[in-house]
mmCIF file of C-alpha atoms in Angstrom:
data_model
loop_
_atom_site.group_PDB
_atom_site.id
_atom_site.type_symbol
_atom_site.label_atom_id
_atom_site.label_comp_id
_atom_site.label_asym_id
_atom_site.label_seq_id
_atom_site.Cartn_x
_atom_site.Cartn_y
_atom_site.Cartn_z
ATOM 1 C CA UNK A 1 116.866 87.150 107.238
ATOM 2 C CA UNK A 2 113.939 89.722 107.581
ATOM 3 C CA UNK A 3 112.787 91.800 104.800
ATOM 4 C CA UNK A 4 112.945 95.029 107.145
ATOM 5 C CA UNK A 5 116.267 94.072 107.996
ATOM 6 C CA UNK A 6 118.472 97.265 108.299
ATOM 7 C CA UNK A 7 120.914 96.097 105.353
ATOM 8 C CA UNK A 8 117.900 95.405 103.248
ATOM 9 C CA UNK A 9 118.842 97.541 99.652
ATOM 10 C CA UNK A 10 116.173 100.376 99.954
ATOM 11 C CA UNK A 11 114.442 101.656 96.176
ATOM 12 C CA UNK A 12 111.934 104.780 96.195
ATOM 13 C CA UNK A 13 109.765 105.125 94.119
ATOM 14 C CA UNK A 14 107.751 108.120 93.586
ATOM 15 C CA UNK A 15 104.059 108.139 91.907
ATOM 16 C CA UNK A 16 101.104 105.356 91.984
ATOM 17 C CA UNK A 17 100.230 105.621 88.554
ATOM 18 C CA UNK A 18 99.993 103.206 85.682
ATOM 19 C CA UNK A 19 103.663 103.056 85.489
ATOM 20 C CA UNK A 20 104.252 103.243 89.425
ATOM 21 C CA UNK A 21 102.213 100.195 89.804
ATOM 22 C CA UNK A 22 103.558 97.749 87.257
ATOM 23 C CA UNK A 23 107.030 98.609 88.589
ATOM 24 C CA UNK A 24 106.368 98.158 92.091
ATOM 25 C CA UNK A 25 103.747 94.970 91.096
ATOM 26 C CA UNK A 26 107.003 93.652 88.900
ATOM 27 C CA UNK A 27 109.610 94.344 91.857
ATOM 28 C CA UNK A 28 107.519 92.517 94.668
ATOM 29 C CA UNK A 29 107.501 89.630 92.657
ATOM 30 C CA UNK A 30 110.765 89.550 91.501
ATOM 31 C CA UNK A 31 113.285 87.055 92.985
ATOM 32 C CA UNK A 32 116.545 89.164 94.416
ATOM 33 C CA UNK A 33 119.689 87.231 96.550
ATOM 34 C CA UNK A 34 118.941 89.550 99.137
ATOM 35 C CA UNK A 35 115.874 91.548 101.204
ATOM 36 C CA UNK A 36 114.491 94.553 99.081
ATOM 37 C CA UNK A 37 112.811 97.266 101.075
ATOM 38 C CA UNK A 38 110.643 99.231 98.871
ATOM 39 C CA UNK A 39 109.466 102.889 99.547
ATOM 40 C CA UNK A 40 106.443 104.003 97.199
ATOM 41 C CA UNK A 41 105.276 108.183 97.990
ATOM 42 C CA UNK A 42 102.941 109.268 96.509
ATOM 43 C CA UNK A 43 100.558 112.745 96.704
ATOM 44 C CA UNK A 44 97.675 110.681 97.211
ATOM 45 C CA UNK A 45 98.570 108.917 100.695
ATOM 46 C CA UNK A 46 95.164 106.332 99.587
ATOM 47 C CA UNK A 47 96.397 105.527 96.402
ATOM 48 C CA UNK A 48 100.378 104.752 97.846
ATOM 49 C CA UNK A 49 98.901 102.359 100.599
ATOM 50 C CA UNK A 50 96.626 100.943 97.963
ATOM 51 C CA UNK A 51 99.901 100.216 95.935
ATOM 52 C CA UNK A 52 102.248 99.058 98.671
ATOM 53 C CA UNK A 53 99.122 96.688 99.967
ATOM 54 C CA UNK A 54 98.879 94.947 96.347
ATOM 55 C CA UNK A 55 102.660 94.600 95.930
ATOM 56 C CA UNK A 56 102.671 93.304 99.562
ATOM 57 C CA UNK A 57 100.555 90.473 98.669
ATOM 58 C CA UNK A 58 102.458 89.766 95.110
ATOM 59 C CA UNK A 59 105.852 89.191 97.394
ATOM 60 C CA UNK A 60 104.041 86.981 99.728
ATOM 61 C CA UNK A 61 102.784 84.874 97.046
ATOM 62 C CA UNK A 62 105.802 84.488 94.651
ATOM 63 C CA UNK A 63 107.551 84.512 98.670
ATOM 64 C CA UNK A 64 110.177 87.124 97.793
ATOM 65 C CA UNK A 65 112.047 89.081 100.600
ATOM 66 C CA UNK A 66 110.335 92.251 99.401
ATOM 67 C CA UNK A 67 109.288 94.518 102.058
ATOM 68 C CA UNK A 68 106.634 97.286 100.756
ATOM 69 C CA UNK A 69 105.411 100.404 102.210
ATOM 70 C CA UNK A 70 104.182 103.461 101.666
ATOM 71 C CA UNK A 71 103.928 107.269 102.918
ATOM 72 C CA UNK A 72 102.663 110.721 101.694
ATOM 73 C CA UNK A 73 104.908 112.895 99.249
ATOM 74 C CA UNK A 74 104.587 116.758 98.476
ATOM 75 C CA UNK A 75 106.536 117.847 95.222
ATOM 76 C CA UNK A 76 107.324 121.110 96.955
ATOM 77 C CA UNK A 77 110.231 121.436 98.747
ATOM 78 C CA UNK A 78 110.814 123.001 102.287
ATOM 79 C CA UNK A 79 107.120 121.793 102.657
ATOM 80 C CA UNK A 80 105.460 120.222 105.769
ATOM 81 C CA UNK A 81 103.933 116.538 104.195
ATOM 82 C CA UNK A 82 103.584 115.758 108.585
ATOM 83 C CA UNK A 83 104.320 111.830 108.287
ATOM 84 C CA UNK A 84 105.569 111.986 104.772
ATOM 85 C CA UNK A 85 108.600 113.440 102.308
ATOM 86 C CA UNK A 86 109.007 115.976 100.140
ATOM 87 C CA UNK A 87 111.256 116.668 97.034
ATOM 88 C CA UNK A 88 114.324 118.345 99.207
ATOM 89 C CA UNK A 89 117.316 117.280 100.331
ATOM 90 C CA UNK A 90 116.608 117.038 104.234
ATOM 91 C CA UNK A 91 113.902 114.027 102.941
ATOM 92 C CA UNK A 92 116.134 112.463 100.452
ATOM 93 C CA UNK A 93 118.411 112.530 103.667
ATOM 94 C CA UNK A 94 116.218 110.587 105.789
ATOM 95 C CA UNK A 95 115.295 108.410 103.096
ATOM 96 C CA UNK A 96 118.499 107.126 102.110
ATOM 97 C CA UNK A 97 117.687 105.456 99.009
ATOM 98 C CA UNK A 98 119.963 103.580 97.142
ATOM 99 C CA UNK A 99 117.679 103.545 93.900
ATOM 100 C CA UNK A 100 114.960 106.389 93.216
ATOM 101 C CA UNK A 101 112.673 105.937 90.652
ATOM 102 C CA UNK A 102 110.908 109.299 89.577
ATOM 103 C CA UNK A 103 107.643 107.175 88.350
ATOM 104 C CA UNK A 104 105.611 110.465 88.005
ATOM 105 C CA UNK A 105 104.799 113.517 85.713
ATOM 106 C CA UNK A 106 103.030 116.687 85.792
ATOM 107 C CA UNK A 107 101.358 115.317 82.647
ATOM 108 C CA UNK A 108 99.256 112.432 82.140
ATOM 109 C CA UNK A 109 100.397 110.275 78.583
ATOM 110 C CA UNK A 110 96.327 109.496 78.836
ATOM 111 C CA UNK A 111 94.821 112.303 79.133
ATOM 112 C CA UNK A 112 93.604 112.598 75.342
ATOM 113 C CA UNK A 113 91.240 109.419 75.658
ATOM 114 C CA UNK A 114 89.901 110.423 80.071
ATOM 115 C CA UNK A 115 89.230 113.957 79.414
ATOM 116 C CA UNK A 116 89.970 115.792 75.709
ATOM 117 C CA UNK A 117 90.267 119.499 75.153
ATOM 118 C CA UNK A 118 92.351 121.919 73.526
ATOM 119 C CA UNK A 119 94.920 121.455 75.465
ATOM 120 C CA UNK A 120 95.464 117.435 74.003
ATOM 121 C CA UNK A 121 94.255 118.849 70.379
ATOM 122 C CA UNK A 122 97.641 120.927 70.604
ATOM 123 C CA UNK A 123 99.437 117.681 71.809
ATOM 124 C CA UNK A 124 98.513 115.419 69.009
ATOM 125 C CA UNK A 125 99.001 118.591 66.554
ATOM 126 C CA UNK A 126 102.695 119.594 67.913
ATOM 127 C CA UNK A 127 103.874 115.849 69.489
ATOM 128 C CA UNK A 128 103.981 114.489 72.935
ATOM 129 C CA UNK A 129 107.473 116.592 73.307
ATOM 130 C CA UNK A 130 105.208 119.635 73.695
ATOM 131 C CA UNK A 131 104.724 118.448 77.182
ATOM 132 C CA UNK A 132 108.491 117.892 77.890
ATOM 133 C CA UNK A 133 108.750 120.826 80.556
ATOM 134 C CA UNK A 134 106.090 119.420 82.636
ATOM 135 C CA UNK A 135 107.476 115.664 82.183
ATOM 136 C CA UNK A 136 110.938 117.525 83.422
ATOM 137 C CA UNK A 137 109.128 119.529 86.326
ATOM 138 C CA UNK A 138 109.215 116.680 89.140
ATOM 139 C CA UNK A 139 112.355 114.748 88.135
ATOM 140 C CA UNK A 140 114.512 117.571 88.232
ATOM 141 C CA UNK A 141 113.497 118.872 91.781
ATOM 142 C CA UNK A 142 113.660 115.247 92.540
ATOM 143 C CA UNK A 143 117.316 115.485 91.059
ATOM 144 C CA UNK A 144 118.306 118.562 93.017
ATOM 145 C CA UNK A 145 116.947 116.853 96.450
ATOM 146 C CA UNK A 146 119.224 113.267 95.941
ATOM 147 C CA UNK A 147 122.498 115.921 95.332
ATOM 148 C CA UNK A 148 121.802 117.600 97.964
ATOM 149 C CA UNK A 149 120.869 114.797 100.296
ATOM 150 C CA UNK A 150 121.623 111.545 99.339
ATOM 151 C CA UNK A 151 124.310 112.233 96.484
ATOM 152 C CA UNK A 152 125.446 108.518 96.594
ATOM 153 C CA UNK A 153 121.371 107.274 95.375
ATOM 154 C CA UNK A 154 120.742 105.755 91.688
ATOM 155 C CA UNK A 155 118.390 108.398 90.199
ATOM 156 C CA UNK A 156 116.227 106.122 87.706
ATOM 157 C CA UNK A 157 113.796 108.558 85.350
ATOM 158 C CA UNK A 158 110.144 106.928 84.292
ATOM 159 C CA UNK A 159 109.301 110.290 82.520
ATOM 160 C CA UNK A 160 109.976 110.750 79.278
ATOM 161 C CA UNK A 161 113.574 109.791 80.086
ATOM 162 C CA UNK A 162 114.555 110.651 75.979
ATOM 163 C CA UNK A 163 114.217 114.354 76.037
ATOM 164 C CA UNK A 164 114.081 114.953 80.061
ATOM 165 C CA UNK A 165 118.058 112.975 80.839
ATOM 166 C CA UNK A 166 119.860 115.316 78.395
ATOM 167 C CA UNK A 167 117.983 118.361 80.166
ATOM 168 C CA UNK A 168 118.702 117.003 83.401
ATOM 169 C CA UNK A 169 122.573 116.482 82.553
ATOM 170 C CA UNK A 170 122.979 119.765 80.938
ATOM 171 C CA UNK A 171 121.962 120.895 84.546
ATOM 172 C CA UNK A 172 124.459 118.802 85.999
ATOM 173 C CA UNK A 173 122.212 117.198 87.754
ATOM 174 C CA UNK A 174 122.815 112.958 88.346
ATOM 175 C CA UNK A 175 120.053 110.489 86.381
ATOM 176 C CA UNK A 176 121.500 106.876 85.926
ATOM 177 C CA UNK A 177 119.387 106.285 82.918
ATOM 178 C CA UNK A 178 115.263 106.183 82.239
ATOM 179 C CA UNK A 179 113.034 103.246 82.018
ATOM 180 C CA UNK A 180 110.438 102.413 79.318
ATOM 181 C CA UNK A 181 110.437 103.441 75.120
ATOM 182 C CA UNK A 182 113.445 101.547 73.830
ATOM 183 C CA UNK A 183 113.877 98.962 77.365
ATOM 184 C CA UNK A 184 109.876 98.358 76.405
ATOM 185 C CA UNK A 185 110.741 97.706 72.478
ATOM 186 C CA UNK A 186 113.934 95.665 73.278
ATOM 187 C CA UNK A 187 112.433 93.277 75.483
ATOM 188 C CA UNK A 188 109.423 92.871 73.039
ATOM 189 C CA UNK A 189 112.054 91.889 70.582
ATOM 190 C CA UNK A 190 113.429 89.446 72.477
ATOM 191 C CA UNK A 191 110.657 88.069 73.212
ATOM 192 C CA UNK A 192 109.840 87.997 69.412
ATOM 193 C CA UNK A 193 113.581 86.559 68.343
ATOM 194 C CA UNK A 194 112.873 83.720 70.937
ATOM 195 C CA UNK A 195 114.363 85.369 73.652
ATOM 196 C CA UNK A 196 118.035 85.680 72.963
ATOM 197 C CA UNK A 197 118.492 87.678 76.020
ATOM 198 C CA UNK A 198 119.724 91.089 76.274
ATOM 199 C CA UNK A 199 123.360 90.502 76.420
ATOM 200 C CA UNK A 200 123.380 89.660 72.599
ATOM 201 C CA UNK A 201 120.663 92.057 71.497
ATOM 202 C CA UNK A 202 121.198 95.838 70.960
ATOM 203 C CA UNK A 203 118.599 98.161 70.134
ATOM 204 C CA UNK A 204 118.803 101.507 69.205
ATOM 205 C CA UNK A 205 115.751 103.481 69.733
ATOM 206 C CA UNK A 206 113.546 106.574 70.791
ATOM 207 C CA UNK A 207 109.963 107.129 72.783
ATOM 208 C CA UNK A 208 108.968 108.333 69.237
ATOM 209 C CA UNK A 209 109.159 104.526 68.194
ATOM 210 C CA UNK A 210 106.622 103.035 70.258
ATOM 211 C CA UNK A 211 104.346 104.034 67.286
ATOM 212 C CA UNK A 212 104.619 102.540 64.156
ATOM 213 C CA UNK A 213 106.558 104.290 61.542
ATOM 214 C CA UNK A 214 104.272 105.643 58.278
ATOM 215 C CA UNK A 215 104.580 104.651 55.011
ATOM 216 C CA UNK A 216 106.324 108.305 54.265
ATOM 217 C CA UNK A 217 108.167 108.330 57.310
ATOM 218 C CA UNK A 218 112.102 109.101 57.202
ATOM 219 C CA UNK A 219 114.912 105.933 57.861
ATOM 220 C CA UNK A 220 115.013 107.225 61.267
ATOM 221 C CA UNK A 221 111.216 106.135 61.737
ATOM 222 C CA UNK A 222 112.400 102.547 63.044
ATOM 223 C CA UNK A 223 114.375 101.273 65.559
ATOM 224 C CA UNK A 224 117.304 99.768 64.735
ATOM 225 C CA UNK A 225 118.401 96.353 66.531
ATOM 226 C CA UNK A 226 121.355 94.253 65.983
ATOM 227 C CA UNK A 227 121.704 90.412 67.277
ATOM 228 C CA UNK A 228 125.622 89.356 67.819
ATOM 229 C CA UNK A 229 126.225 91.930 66.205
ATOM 230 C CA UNK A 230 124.088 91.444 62.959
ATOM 231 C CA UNK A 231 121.021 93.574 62.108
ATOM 232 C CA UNK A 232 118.218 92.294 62.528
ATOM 233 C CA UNK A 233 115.572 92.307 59.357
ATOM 234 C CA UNK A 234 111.852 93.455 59.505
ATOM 235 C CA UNK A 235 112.003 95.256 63.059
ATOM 236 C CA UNK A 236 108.631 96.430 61.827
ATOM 237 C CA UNK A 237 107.060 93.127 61.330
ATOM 238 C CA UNK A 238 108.661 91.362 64.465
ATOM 239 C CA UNK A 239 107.202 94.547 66.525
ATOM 240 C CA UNK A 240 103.894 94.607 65.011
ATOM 241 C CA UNK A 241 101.865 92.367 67.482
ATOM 242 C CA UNK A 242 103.339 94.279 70.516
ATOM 243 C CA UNK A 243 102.666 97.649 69.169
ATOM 244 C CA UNK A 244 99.216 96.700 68.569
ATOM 245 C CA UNK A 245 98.546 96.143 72.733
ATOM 246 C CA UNK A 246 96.500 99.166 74.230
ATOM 247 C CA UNK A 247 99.047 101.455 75.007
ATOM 248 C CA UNK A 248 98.657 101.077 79.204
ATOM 249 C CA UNK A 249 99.721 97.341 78.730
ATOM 250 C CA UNK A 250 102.888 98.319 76.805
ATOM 251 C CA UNK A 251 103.356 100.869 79.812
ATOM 252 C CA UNK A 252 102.760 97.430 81.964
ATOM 253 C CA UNK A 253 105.787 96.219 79.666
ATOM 254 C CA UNK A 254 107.972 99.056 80.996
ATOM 255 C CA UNK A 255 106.844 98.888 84.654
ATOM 256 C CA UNK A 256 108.048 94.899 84.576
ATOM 257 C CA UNK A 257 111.209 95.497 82.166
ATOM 258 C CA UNK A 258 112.387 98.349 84.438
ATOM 259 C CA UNK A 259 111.748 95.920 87.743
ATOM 260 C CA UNK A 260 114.515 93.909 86.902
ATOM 261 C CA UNK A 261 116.587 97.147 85.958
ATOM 262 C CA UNK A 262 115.859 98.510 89.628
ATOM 263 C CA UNK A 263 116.257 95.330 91.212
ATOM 264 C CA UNK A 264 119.773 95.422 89.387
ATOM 265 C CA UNK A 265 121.120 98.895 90.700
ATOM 266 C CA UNK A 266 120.239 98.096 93.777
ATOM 267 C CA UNK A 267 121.935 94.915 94.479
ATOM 268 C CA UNK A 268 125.121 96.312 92.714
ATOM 269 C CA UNK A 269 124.657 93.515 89.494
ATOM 270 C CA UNK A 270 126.097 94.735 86.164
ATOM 271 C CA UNK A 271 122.969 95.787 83.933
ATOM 272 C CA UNK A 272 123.341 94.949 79.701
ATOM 273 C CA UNK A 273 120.306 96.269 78.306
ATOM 274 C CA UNK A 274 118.921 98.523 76.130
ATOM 275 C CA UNK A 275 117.694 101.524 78.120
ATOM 276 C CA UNK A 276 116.687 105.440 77.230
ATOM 277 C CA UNK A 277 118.406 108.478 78.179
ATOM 278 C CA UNK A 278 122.194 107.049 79.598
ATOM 279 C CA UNK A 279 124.718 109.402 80.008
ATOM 280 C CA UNK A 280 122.254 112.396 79.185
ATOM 281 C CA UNK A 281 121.865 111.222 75.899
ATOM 282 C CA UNK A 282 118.407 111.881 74.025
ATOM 283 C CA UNK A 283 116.483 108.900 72.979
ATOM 284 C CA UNK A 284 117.957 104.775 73.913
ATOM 285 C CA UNK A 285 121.087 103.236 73.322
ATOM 286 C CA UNK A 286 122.747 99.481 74.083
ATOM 287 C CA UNK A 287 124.484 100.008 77.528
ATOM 288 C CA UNK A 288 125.993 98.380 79.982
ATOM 289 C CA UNK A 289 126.543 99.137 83.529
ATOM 290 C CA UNK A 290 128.714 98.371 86.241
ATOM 291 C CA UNK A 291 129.196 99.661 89.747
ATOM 292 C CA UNK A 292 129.456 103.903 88.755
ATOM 293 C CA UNK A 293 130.006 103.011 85.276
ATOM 294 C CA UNK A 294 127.849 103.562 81.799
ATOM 295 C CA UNK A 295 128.911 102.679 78.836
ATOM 296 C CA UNK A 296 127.473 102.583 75.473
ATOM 297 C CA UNK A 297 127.853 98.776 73.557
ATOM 298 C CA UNK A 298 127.115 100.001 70.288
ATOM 299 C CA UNK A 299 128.079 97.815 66.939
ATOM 300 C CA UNK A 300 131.335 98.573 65.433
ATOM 301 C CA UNK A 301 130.234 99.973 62.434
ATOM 302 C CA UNK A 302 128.111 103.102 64.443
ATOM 303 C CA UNK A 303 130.001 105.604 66.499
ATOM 304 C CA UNK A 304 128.596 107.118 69.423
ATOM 305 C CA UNK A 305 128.384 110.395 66.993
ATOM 306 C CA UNK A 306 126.086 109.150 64.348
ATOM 307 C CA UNK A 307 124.146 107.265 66.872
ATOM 308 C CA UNK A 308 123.241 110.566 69.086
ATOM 309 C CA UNK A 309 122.790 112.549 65.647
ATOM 310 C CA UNK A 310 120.061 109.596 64.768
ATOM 311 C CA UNK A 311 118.335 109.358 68.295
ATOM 312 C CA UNK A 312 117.848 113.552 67.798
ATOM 313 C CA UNK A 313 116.541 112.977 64.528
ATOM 314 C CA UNK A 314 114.048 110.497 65.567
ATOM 315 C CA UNK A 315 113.166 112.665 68.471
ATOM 316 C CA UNK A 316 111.680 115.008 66.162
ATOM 317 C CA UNK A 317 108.376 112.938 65.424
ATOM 318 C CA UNK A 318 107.763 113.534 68.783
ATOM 319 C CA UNK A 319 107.990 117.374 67.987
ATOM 320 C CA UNK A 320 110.869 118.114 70.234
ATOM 321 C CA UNK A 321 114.714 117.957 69.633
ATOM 322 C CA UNK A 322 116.939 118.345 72.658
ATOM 323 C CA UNK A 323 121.035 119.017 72.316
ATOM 324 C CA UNK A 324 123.635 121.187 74.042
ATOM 325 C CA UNK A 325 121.076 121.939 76.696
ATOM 326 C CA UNK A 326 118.772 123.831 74.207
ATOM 327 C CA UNK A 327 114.951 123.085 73.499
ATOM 328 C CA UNK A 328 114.249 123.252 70.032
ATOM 329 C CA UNK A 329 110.702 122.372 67.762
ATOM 330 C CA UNK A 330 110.345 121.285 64.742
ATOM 331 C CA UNK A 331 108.030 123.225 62.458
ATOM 332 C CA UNK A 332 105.094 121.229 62.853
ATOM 333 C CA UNK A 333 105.761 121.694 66.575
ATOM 334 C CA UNK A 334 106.555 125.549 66.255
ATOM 335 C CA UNK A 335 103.402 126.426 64.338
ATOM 336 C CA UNK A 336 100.929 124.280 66.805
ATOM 337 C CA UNK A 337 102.585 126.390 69.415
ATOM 338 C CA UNK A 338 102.639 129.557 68.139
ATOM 339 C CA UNK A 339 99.401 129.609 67.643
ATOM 340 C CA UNK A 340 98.811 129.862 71.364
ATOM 341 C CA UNK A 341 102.183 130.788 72.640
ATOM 342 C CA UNK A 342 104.778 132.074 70.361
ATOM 343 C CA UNK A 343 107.200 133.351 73.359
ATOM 344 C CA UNK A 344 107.411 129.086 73.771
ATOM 345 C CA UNK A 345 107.619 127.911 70.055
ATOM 346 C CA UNK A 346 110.994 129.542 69.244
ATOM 347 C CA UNK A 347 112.540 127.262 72.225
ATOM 348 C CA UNK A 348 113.972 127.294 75.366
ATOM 349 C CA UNK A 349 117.527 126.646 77.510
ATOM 350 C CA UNK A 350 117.491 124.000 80.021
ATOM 351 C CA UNK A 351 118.513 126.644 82.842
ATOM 352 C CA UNK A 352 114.751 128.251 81.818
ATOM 353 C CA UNK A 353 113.019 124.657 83.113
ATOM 354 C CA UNK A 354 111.200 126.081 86.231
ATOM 355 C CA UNK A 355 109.610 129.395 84.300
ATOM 356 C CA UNK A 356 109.025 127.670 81.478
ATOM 357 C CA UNK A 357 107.117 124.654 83.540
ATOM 358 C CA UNK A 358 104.745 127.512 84.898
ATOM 359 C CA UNK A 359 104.349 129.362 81.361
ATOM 360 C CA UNK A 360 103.416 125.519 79.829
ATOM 361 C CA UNK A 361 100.804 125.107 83.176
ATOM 362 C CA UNK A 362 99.149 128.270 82.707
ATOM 363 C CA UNK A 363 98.561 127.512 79.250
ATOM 364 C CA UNK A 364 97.606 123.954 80.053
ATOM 365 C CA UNK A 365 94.766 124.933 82.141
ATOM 366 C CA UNK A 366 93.720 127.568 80.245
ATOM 367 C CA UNK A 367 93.415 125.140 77.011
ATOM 368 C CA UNK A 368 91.670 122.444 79.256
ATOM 369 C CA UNK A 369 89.153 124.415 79.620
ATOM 370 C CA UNK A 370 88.373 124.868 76.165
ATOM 371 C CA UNK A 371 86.293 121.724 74.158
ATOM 372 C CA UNK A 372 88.208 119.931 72.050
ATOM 373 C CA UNK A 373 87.909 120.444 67.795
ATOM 374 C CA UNK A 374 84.775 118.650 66.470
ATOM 375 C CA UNK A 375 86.114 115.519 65.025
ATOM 376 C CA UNK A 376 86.732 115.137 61.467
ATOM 377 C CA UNK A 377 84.439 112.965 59.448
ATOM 378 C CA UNK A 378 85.576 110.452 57.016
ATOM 379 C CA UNK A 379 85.128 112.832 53.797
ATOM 380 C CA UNK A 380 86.552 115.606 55.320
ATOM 381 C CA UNK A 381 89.858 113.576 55.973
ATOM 382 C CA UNK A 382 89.494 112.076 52.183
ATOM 383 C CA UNK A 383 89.623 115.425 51.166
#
């Protein structure tokens, strides 16, 4: 049977970034029982063709039925992308995706190192969840378009799934679950216990934790990961080596943990992993899924309650803490922001995400074009 074939399971996935690419890379080679059609859309109609091409030749080689292609994509919706799509319902219609992978942002997670300023001086001051509107800008119109158009899809969330699901649920909108953060630390520890497998690992765990905790950091500063039901000791040590990789190749880790995720939902298989943002919940939990179902797998001595209540804690080393559909900083967040914009600092409702998202651009690229602080010398630091 023909890749193209007309049953073939069809995932989108939208961006042709660093993340976009490992996924798609990881999906074309990645053996599935039955053809895989593969949509990748992207802004930049070069860069998607450039994609699709290289995951083209990774299926011919490991000679999966993986068909990849690749058109134009306009975030705005009603828009006119001629041979492409656009985040609205009537393209989500034509589309018909049964998984769709939002593998895009309105903010780059490497922007400090390609092109400093202000604006990533007030991201390393207040934490990466400073940029959580504009991480939540795409997905959710993304959301909107699937409900409206193809409401039976698998919405899959590649940005900043920890804070941006529970935003996204308190708008009832549908997301399955993210991919990445704890799915990225989980599969490093099992490849660090010898590869158990996921079915008897759990991990507990928030995009704050891909950074190593600090010597004064709280007990929510590590993940927490339990084998057969056991904790397992010196999560720091066993994720040292991993946490030490430049951070693209850990986002390489997510693109090729979250393959086999995608390739999952889309051939109906039941899913036990570790994964961030299920049910709308902030930060990563133990699920497992089957057919319409999520449910959390957590260890008998941790109730769903105290788990959530640690996840939020976590969250706020990332300088953000999301609950009840509220936006909330934490006060080194709050003052960072203030500084600049203290309308923002005192928080924000989830029903605010599209004026908000234009209050946090203007600022953006007003800040970006302001140099960034002279670094500090070694003294200065010691002092």
């Amino acid at each position: 049977m023909s890749a193209r074939s007309a049953d073939a399971r069809h995932v989108v996935v939208v961006g042709a970034g660093r993340l976009a690419r490992s996924l798609c890379h990881a999906l074309a080679a990645t053996p599935t029982p039955a053809p895989l059609r593969v949509t990748v859309l992207a802004r930049d109609p070069d860069a998607a063709h450039a994609l699709a091409r290289a995951a083209r030749v990774r299926a011919t080689v490991a000679g999966t039925p993986v068909a990849v292609t690749a058109r134009p994509f306009t975030a705005e919706p009603g828009a006119d992308p001629g041979e492409g799509y656009a985040a609205d319902a009537a393209s989500m219609a034509r589309l018909r995706p049964d998984v769709l992978v939002c593998a895009a942002s309105a903010q780059s997670p490497y922007e400090r190192a390609a092109a400093p300023s202000a604006w990533t001086d007030l991201i390393a001051a207040a934490g990466f969840g400073v940029t959580l509107a504009l991480q939540a800008e795409l997905v959710s119109r993304l959301a909107v378009a699937l409900a409206g158009g193809a409401p039976g899809a698998t919405l899959v969330n590649g940005a900043f799934p920890d804070a941006v699901n529970p935003l996204l649920a308190a708008l009832d909108l549908p997301v399955r679950c993210g991919i990445g953060n704890v799915a990225t630390l989980a599969a490093c520890l099992d490849a660090a216990l010898g590869r158990p497998g996921q079915r008897r690992l759990a991990v507990l765990g928030h995009h704050a934790h891909l950074a190593a905790p600090g010597p004064d950091d709280e007990d929510t500063a590590e993940v927490r990961a339990w084998l057969d039901g056991r904790p397992v000791p010196d999560v720091t040590g066993l994720l040292a080596g991993y946490r030490a990789l430049p951070r693209p190749e850990l986002n390489a880790l997510a693109g090729h943990a979250g393959a086999a995720l995608v390739a999952a939902l889309a051939a109906g298989d039941e899913v036990t992993a570790s994964l961030p943002g299920p049910l709308g919940l902030p930060g990563g939990y133990p699920v497992r899924l089957t057919g319409g179902r999520t449910e959390l797998r957590l260890p008998a001595e941790l109730p769903a309650a105290q788990a959530v209540a640690w996840n939020t804690a976590a969250g706020r080393r990332d300088g953000v803490e999301v609950g009840g559909g509220h936006v909330r900083y934490p006060e080194r967040a709050r003052a960072a922001l203030a500084a600049y914009r203290p309308d923002l600092a005192g928080g924000w409702h989830a029903s605010e995400l599209p004026e908000i998202a234009g209050r946090f651009t203007a600022l953006r690229d007003h800040l970006r074009t302001v140099p960034p602080a002279p670094a500090r010398s070694v003294l200065e630091e010691a002092r």
